[in-house]
Amino acid sequence: MISIRIFSVILLALCSFLIYQGLGIKTEFSYEPLGPRPFPIIALILIALGAFSLFFFFEETEIKWPDLALAKKTAFLIVNLFAFAFLFEYLGFIFSSMIFIFLTSLIFKAKWLYALIFAVLASVLLYYLFDDLMQITLPAGQIFE
């Protein structure tokens, strides 16, 4: 019961901070009728309303906290996401996503050979889908320039 309220207060604080940051989004030119600011602000307002209603109208449920093994997997996944974000520009989309997909597959207990094959195929296929089919430019990597 108290953990639900703690979660909703933390989520409300995070949404408030991100809405404040989102109000500062400015673009040099307008390429959409509304611009890039409304979508994140509206999404964060909806999340904040959900957290607000969760604070007052929650159901009595028994919270089961994860065991240590699941907490370690979750922490490793979060570190993996941050590594992907930091390596994205430097290594480029293909290599950074290969590393990300490979490590994420290992977190979910895939065999290393299958994880490696899947990471290579998925990275190349996603690069092709984004770059060629959808015309969304992805970074090739600073190490290749």
mmCIF file of the C-alpha atoms, coordinates in Angstrom:
data_MODEL
# 
_entry.id   MODEL 
# 
loop_
_atom_site.group_PDB 
_atom_site.id 
_atom_site.type_symbol 
_atom_site.label_atom_id 
_atom_site.label_alt_id 
_atom_site.label_comp_id 
_atom_site.label_asym_id 
_atom_site.label_entity_id 
_atom_site.label_seq_id 
_atom_site.pdbx_PDB_ins_code 
_atom_site.Cartn_x 
_atom_site.Cartn_y 
_atom_site.Cartn_z 
_atom_site.occupancy 
_atom_site.B_iso_or_equiv 
_atom_site.pdbx_formal_charge 
_atom_site.auth_seq_id 
_atom_site.auth_comp_id 
_atom_site.auth_asym_id 
_atom_site.auth_atom_id 
_atom_site.pdbx_PDB_model_num 
ATOM 1   C CA . MET A 1 1   ? 0.000  0.000   0.000   1.00 0.00 ? 1   MET A CA 1 
ATOM 2   C CA . ILE A 1 2   ? 2.649  2.515   0.970   1.00 0.00 ? 2   ILE A CA 1 
ATOM 3   C CA . SER A 1 3   ? 4.903  1.421   -1.896  1.00 0.00 ? 3   SER A CA 1 
ATOM 4   C CA . ILE A 1 4   ? 2.181  2.317   -4.425  1.00 0.00 ? 4   ILE A CA 1 
ATOM 5   C CA . ARG A 1 5   ? 1.961  5.803   -2.982  1.00 0.00 ? 5   ARG A CA 1 
ATOM 6   C CA . ILE A 1 6   ? 5.754  6.169   -2.938  1.00 0.00 ? 6   ILE A CA 1 
ATOM 7   C CA . PHE A 1 7   ? 5.874  5.111   -6.595  1.00 0.00 ? 7   PHE A CA 1 
ATOM 8   C CA . SER A 1 8   ? 3.143  7.566   -7.589  1.00 0.00 ? 8   SER A CA 1 
ATOM 9   C CA . VAL A 1 9   ? 4.855  10.473  -5.785  1.00 0.00 ? 9   VAL A CA 1 
ATOM 10  C CA . ILE A 1 10  ? 8.188  9.671   -7.467  1.00 0.00 ? 10  ILE A CA 1 
ATOM 11  C CA . LEU A 1 11  ? 6.449  9.408   -10.852 1.00 0.00 ? 11  LEU A CA 1 
ATOM 12  C CA . LEU A 1 12  ? 4.653  12.722  -10.292 1.00 0.00 ? 12  LEU A CA 1 
ATOM 13  C CA . ALA A 1 13  ? 7.933  14.419  -9.407  1.00 0.00 ? 13  ALA A CA 1 
ATOM 14  C CA . LEU A 1 14  ? 9.644  12.961  -12.462 1.00 0.00 ? 14  LEU A CA 1 
ATOM 15  C CA . CYS A 1 15  ? 6.781  14.016  -14.741 1.00 0.00 ? 15  CYS A CA 1 
ATOM 16  C CA . SER A 1 16  ? 6.819  17.525  -13.302 1.00 0.00 ? 16  SER A CA 1 
ATOM 17  C CA . PHE A 1 17  ? 10.554 17.839  -13.923 1.00 0.00 ? 17  PHE A CA 1 
ATOM 18  C CA . LEU A 1 18  ? 10.275 16.508  -17.466 1.00 0.00 ? 18  LEU A CA 1 
ATOM 19  C CA . ILE A 1 19  ? 7.312  18.770  -18.294 1.00 0.00 ? 19  ILE A CA 1 
ATOM 20  C CA . TYR A 1 20  ? 9.376  21.734  -17.093 1.00 0.00 ? 20  TYR A CA 1 
ATOM 21  C CA . GLN A 1 21  ? 12.259 20.601  -19.305 1.00 0.00 ? 21  GLN A CA 1 
ATOM 22  C CA . GLY A 1 22  ? 9.894  20.017  -22.236 1.00 0.00 ? 22  GLY A CA 1 
ATOM 23  C CA . LEU A 1 23  ? 8.600  23.576  -22.085 1.00 0.00 ? 23  LEU A CA 1 
ATOM 24  C CA . GLY A 1 24  ? 12.066 24.725  -23.127 1.00 0.00 ? 24  GLY A CA 1 
ATOM 25  C CA . ILE A 1 25  ? 12.064 22.794  -26.417 1.00 0.00 ? 25  ILE A CA 1 
ATOM 26  C CA . LYS A 1 26  ? 12.594 25.239  -29.265 1.00 0.00 ? 26  LYS A CA 1 
ATOM 27  C CA . THR A 1 27  ? 13.292 24.674  -32.947 1.00 0.00 ? 27  THR A CA 1 
ATOM 28  C CA . GLU A 1 28  ? 14.949 26.941  -35.477 1.00 0.00 ? 28  GLU A CA 1 
ATOM 29  C CA . PHE A 1 29  ? 12.336 26.200  -38.126 1.00 0.00 ? 29  PHE A CA 1 
ATOM 30  C CA . SER A 1 30  ? 8.857  24.752  -38.094 1.00 0.00 ? 30  SER A CA 1 
ATOM 31  C CA . TYR A 1 31  ? 8.577  21.490  -39.969 1.00 0.00 ? 31  TYR A CA 1 
ATOM 32  C CA . GLU A 1 32  ? 5.269  20.400  -38.439 1.00 0.00 ? 32  GLU A CA 1 
ATOM 33  C CA . PRO A 1 33  ? 2.120  22.381  -37.701 1.00 0.00 ? 33  PRO A CA 1 
ATOM 34  C CA . LEU A 1 34  ? 2.586  22.009  -33.940 1.00 0.00 ? 34  LEU A CA 1 
ATOM 35  C CA . GLY A 1 35  ? 6.329  21.488  -33.684 1.00 0.00 ? 35  GLY A CA 1 
ATOM 36  C CA . PRO A 1 36  ? 8.154  19.040  -31.413 1.00 0.00 ? 36  PRO A CA 1 
ATOM 37  C CA . ARG A 1 37  ? 6.976  20.415  -28.050 1.00 0.00 ? 37  ARG A CA 1 
ATOM 38  C CA . PRO A 1 38  ? 3.319  19.268  -27.646 1.00 0.00 ? 38  PRO A CA 1 
ATOM 39  C CA . PHE A 1 39  ? 3.733  15.482  -27.919 1.00 0.00 ? 39  PHE A CA 1 
ATOM 40  C CA . PRO A 1 40  ? 6.102  14.922  -24.977 1.00 0.00 ? 40  PRO A CA 1 
ATOM 41  C CA . ILE A 1 41  ? 4.261  17.437  -22.812 1.00 0.00 ? 41  ILE A CA 1 
ATOM 42  C CA . ILE A 1 42  ? 0.847  15.884  -23.494 1.00 0.00 ? 42  ILE A CA 1 
ATOM 43  C CA . ALA A 1 43  ? 2.231  12.374  -22.911 1.00 0.00 ? 43  ALA A CA 1 
ATOM 44  C CA . LEU A 1 44  ? 3.805  13.463  -19.614 1.00 0.00 ? 44  LEU A CA 1 
ATOM 45  C CA . ILE A 1 45  ? 0.583  15.170  -18.489 1.00 0.00 ? 45  ILE A CA 1 
ATOM 46  C CA . LEU A 1 46  ? -1.315 11.931  -19.127 1.00 0.00 ? 46  LEU A CA 1 
ATOM 47  C CA . ILE A 1 47  ? 1.288  9.931   -17.189 1.00 0.00 ? 47  ILE A CA 1 
ATOM 48  C CA . ALA A 1 48  ? 1.097  12.457  -14.333 1.00 0.00 ? 48  ALA A CA 1 
ATOM 49  C CA . LEU A 1 49  ? -2.708 12.185  -14.269 1.00 0.00 ? 49  LEU A CA 1 
ATOM 50  C CA . GLY A 1 50  ? -2.364 8.406   -14.061 1.00 0.00 ? 50  GLY A CA 1 
ATOM 51  C CA . ALA A 1 51  ? 0.114  8.716   -11.194 1.00 0.00 ? 51  ALA A CA 1 
ATOM 52  C CA . PHE A 1 52  ? -2.159 11.198  -9.440  1.00 0.00 ? 52  PHE A CA 1 
ATOM 53  C CA . SER A 1 53  ? -5.153 8.864   -9.713  1.00 0.00 ? 53  SER A CA 1 
ATOM 54  C CA . LEU A 1 54  ? -2.968 5.945   -8.597  1.00 0.00 ? 54  LEU A CA 1 
ATOM 55  C CA . PHE A 1 55  ? -2.075 7.865   -5.435  1.00 0.00 ? 55  PHE A CA 1 
ATOM 56  C CA . PHE A 1 56  ? -5.720 8.216   -4.395  1.00 0.00 ? 56  PHE A CA 1 
ATOM 57  C CA . PHE A 1 57  ? -7.561 5.329   -6.069  1.00 0.00 ? 57  PHE A CA 1 
ATOM 58  C CA . PHE A 1 58  ? -5.342 2.261   -5.762  1.00 0.00 ? 58  PHE A CA 1 
ATOM 59  C CA . GLU A 1 59  ? -6.486 -1.245  -4.973  1.00 0.00 ? 59  GLU A CA 1 
ATOM 60  C CA . GLU A 1 60  ? -5.272 -3.127  -1.951  1.00 0.00 ? 60  GLU A CA 1 
ATOM 61  C CA . THR A 1 61  ? -2.812 -5.591  -3.443  1.00 0.00 ? 61  THR A CA 1 
ATOM 62  C CA . GLU A 1 62  ? 0.050  -7.552  -2.049  1.00 0.00 ? 62  GLU A CA 1 
ATOM 63  C CA . ILE A 1 63  ? 3.331  -6.270  -3.475  1.00 0.00 ? 63  ILE A CA 1 
ATOM 64  C CA . LYS A 1 64  ? 5.947  -8.915  -4.106  1.00 0.00 ? 64  LYS A CA 1 
ATOM 65  C CA . TRP A 1 65  ? 9.396  -7.413  -4.471  1.00 0.00 ? 65  TRP A CA 1 
ATOM 66  C CA . PRO A 1 66  ? 11.764 -9.123  -6.902  1.00 0.00 ? 66  PRO A CA 1 
ATOM 67  C CA . ASP A 1 67  ? 14.467 -11.439 -5.721  1.00 0.00 ? 67  ASP A CA 1 
ATOM 68  C CA . LEU A 1 68  ? 18.150 -10.560 -6.015  1.00 0.00 ? 68  LEU A CA 1 
ATOM 69  C CA . ALA A 1 69  ? 18.651 -12.410 -9.322  1.00 0.00 ? 69  ALA A CA 1 
ATOM 70  C CA . LEU A 1 70  ? 15.892 -10.434 -11.045 1.00 0.00 ? 70  LEU A CA 1 
ATOM 71  C CA . ALA A 1 71  ? 17.199 -7.176  -9.582  1.00 0.00 ? 71  ALA A CA 1 
ATOM 72  C CA . LYS A 1 72  ? 20.666 -7.947  -10.992 1.00 0.00 ? 72  LYS A CA 1 
ATOM 73  C CA . LYS A 1 73  ? 19.204 -8.678  -14.433 1.00 0.00 ? 73  LYS A CA 1 
ATOM 74  C CA . THR A 1 74  ? 17.242 -5.441  -14.350 1.00 0.00 ? 74  THR A CA 1 
ATOM 75  C CA . ALA A 1 75  ? 20.300 -3.438  -13.312 1.00 0.00 ? 75  ALA A CA 1 
ATOM 76  C CA . PHE A 1 76  ? 22.385 -5.033  -16.062 1.00 0.00 ? 76  PHE A CA 1 
ATOM 77  C CA . LEU A 1 77  ? 19.652 -4.253  -18.609 1.00 0.00 ? 77  LEU A CA 1 
ATOM 78  C CA . ILE A 1 78  ? 19.598 -0.603  -17.533 1.00 0.00 ? 78  ILE A CA 1 
ATOM 79  C CA . VAL A 1 79  ? 23.393 -0.389  -17.812 1.00 0.00 ? 79  VAL A CA 1 
ATOM 80  C CA . ASN A 1 80  ? 23.105 -2.007  -21.245 1.00 0.00 ? 80  ASN A CA 1 
ATOM 81  C CA . LEU A 1 81  ? 20.575 0.634   -22.345 1.00 0.00 ? 81  LEU A CA 1 
ATOM 82  C CA . PHE A 1 82  ? 22.834 3.469   -21.205 1.00 0.00 ? 82  PHE A CA 1 
ATOM 83  C CA . ALA A 1 83  ? 25.806 1.887   -22.978 1.00 0.00 ? 83  ALA A CA 1 
ATOM 84  C CA . PHE A 1 84  ? 23.744 1.664   -26.172 1.00 0.00 ? 84  PHE A CA 1 
ATOM 85  C CA . ALA A 1 85  ? 22.812 5.334   -25.901 1.00 0.00 ? 85  ALA A CA 1 
ATOM 86  C CA . PHE A 1 86  ? 26.420 6.422   -25.359 1.00 0.00 ? 86  PHE A CA 1 
ATOM 87  C CA . LEU A 1 87  ? 27.893 4.192   -28.075 1.00 0.00 ? 87  LEU A CA 1 
ATOM 88  C CA . PHE A 1 88  ? 25.216 4.999   -30.662 1.00 0.00 ? 88  PHE A CA 1 
ATOM 89  C CA . GLU A 1 89  ? 26.968 8.034   -32.185 1.00 0.00 ? 89  GLU A CA 1 
ATOM 90  C CA . TYR A 1 90  ? 30.506 6.715   -31.839 1.00 0.00 ? 90  TYR A CA 1 
ATOM 91  C CA . LEU A 1 91  ? 30.097 3.149   -33.106 1.00 0.00 ? 91  LEU A CA 1 
ATOM 92  C CA . GLY A 1 92  ? 27.082 3.782   -35.316 1.00 0.00 ? 92  GLY A CA 1 
ATOM 93  C CA . PHE A 1 93  ? 23.732 2.077   -35.378 1.00 0.00 ? 93  PHE A CA 1 
ATOM 94  C CA . ILE A 1 94  ? 24.788 -1.341  -36.620 1.00 0.00 ? 94  ILE A CA 1 
ATOM 95  C CA . PHE A 1 95  ? 27.602 -2.069  -34.171 1.00 0.00 ? 95  PHE A CA 1 
ATOM 96  C CA . SER A 1 96  ? 25.976 -0.481  -31.138 1.00 0.00 ? 96  SER A CA 1 
ATOM 97  C CA . SER A 1 97  ? 22.730 -2.344  -31.759 1.00 0.00 ? 97  SER A CA 1 
ATOM 98  C CA . MET A 1 98  ? 24.663 -5.588  -32.276 1.00 0.00 ? 98  MET A CA 1 
ATOM 99  C CA . ILE A 1 99  ? 26.241 -5.198  -28.851 1.00 0.00 ? 99  ILE A CA 1 
ATOM 100 C CA . PHE A 1 100 ? 22.929 -4.195  -27.277 1.00 0.00 ? 100 PHE A CA 1 
ATOM 101 C CA . ILE A 1 101 ? 20.924 -7.043  -28.795 1.00 0.00 ? 101 ILE A CA 1 
ATOM 102 C CA . PHE A 1 102 ? 23.637 -9.605  -28.026 1.00 0.00 ? 102 PHE A CA 1 
ATOM 103 C CA . LEU A 1 103 ? 23.913 -8.602  -24.361 1.00 0.00 ? 103 LEU A CA 1 
ATOM 104 C CA . THR A 1 104 ? 20.144 -8.354  -23.958 1.00 0.00 ? 104 THR A CA 1 
ATOM 105 C CA . SER A 1 105 ? 19.750 -11.833 -25.442 1.00 0.00 ? 105 SER A CA 1 
ATOM 106 C CA . LEU A 1 106 ? 22.277 -13.163 -22.956 1.00 0.00 ? 106 LEU A CA 1 
ATOM 107 C CA . ILE A 1 107 ? 20.340 -11.544 -20.106 1.00 0.00 ? 107 ILE A CA 1 
ATOM 108 C CA . PHE A 1 108 ? 17.297 -13.556 -21.183 1.00 0.00 ? 108 PHE A CA 1 
ATOM 109 C CA . LYS A 1 109 ? 19.350 -16.782 -21.225 1.00 0.00 ? 109 LYS A CA 1 
ATOM 110 C CA . ALA A 1 110 ? 19.835 -17.247 -24.964 1.00 0.00 ? 110 ALA A CA 1 
ATOM 111 C CA . LYS A 1 111 ? 22.716 -19.418 -26.091 1.00 0.00 ? 111 LYS A CA 1 
ATOM 112 C CA . TRP A 1 112 ? 25.648 -17.201 -27.060 1.00 0.00 ? 112 TRP A CA 1 
ATOM 113 C CA . LEU A 1 113 ? 25.851 -18.462 -30.669 1.00 0.00 ? 113 LEU A CA 1 
ATOM 114 C CA . TYR A 1 114 ? 22.146 -17.903 -31.298 1.00 0.00 ? 114 TYR A CA 1 
ATOM 115 C CA . ALA A 1 115 ? 22.355 -14.529 -29.588 1.00 0.00 ? 115 ALA A CA 1 
ATOM 116 C CA . LEU A 1 116 ? 25.269 -13.509 -31.814 1.00 0.00 ? 116 LEU A CA 1 
ATOM 117 C CA . ILE A 1 117 ? 23.546 -14.631 -35.017 1.00 0.00 ? 117 ILE A CA 1 
ATOM 118 C CA . PHE A 1 118 ? 20.321 -12.884 -34.019 1.00 0.00 ? 118 PHE A CA 1 
ATOM 119 C CA . ALA A 1 119 ? 22.167 -9.685  -33.066 1.00 0.00 ? 119 ALA A CA 1 
ATOM 120 C CA . VAL A 1 120 ? 23.970 -9.483  -36.413 1.00 0.00 ? 120 VAL A CA 1 
ATOM 121 C CA . LEU A 1 121 ? 20.886 -10.261 -38.504 1.00 0.00 ? 121 LEU A CA 1 
ATOM 122 C CA . ALA A 1 122 ? 18.565 -7.968  -36.530 1.00 0.00 ? 122 ALA A CA 1 
ATOM 123 C CA . SER A 1 123 ? 21.013 -5.044  -36.614 1.00 0.00 ? 123 SER A CA 1 
ATOM 124 C CA . VAL A 1 124 ? 21.575 -5.236  -40.347 1.00 0.00 ? 124 VAL A CA 1 
ATOM 125 C CA . LEU A 1 125 ? 17.865 -5.749  -41.060 1.00 0.00 ? 125 LEU A CA 1 
ATOM 126 C CA . LEU A 1 126 ? 16.830 -2.829  -38.843 1.00 0.00 ? 126 LEU A CA 1 
ATOM 127 C CA . TYR A 1 127 ? 19.443 -0.592  -40.441 1.00 0.00 ? 127 TYR A CA 1 
ATOM 128 C CA . TYR A 1 128 ? 18.113 -1.491  -43.876 1.00 0.00 ? 128 TYR A CA 1 
ATOM 129 C CA . LEU A 1 129 ? 14.498 -0.918  -42.807 1.00 0.00 ? 129 LEU A CA 1 
ATOM 130 C CA . PHE A 1 130 ? 15.203 2.497   -41.314 1.00 0.00 ? 130 PHE A CA 1 
ATOM 131 C CA . ASP A 1 131 ? 17.793 3.789   -43.772 1.00 0.00 ? 131 ASP A CA 1 
ATOM 132 C CA . ASP A 1 132 ? 16.526 2.490   -47.093 1.00 0.00 ? 132 ASP A CA 1 
ATOM 133 C CA . LEU A 1 133 ? 12.822 1.817   -46.710 1.00 0.00 ? 133 LEU A CA 1 
ATOM 134 C CA . MET A 1 134 ? 11.756 4.572   -44.303 1.00 0.00 ? 134 MET A CA 1 
ATOM 135 C CA . GLN A 1 135 ? 14.447 7.072   -45.358 1.00 0.00 ? 135 GLN A CA 1 
ATOM 136 C CA . ILE A 1 136 ? 15.475 7.746   -41.739 1.00 0.00 ? 136 ILE A CA 1 
ATOM 137 C CA . THR A 1 137 ? 19.182 8.460   -41.586 1.00 0.00 ? 137 THR A CA 1 
ATOM 138 C CA . LEU A 1 138 ? 21.020 6.522   -38.901 1.00 0.00 ? 138 LEU A CA 1 
ATOM 139 C CA . PRO A 1 139 ? 24.600 7.255   -37.841 1.00 0.00 ? 139 PRO A CA 1 
ATOM 140 C CA . ALA A 1 140 ? 27.290 5.139   -39.462 1.00 0.00 ? 140 ALA A CA 1 
ATOM 141 C CA . GLY A 1 141 ? 29.675 5.850   -36.592 1.00 0.00 ? 141 GLY A CA 1 
ATOM 142 C CA . GLN A 1 142 ? 32.441 8.351   -35.922 1.00 0.00 ? 142 GLN A CA 1 
ATOM 143 C CA . ILE A 1 143 ? 35.074 5.631   -35.959 1.00 0.00 ? 143 ILE A CA 1 
ATOM 144 C CA . PHE A 1 144 ? 34.409 5.060   -39.670 1.00 0.00 ? 144 PHE A CA 1 
ATOM 145 C CA . GLU A 1 145 ? 34.788 8.691   -40.769 1.00 0.00 ? 145 GLU A CA 1 
# 
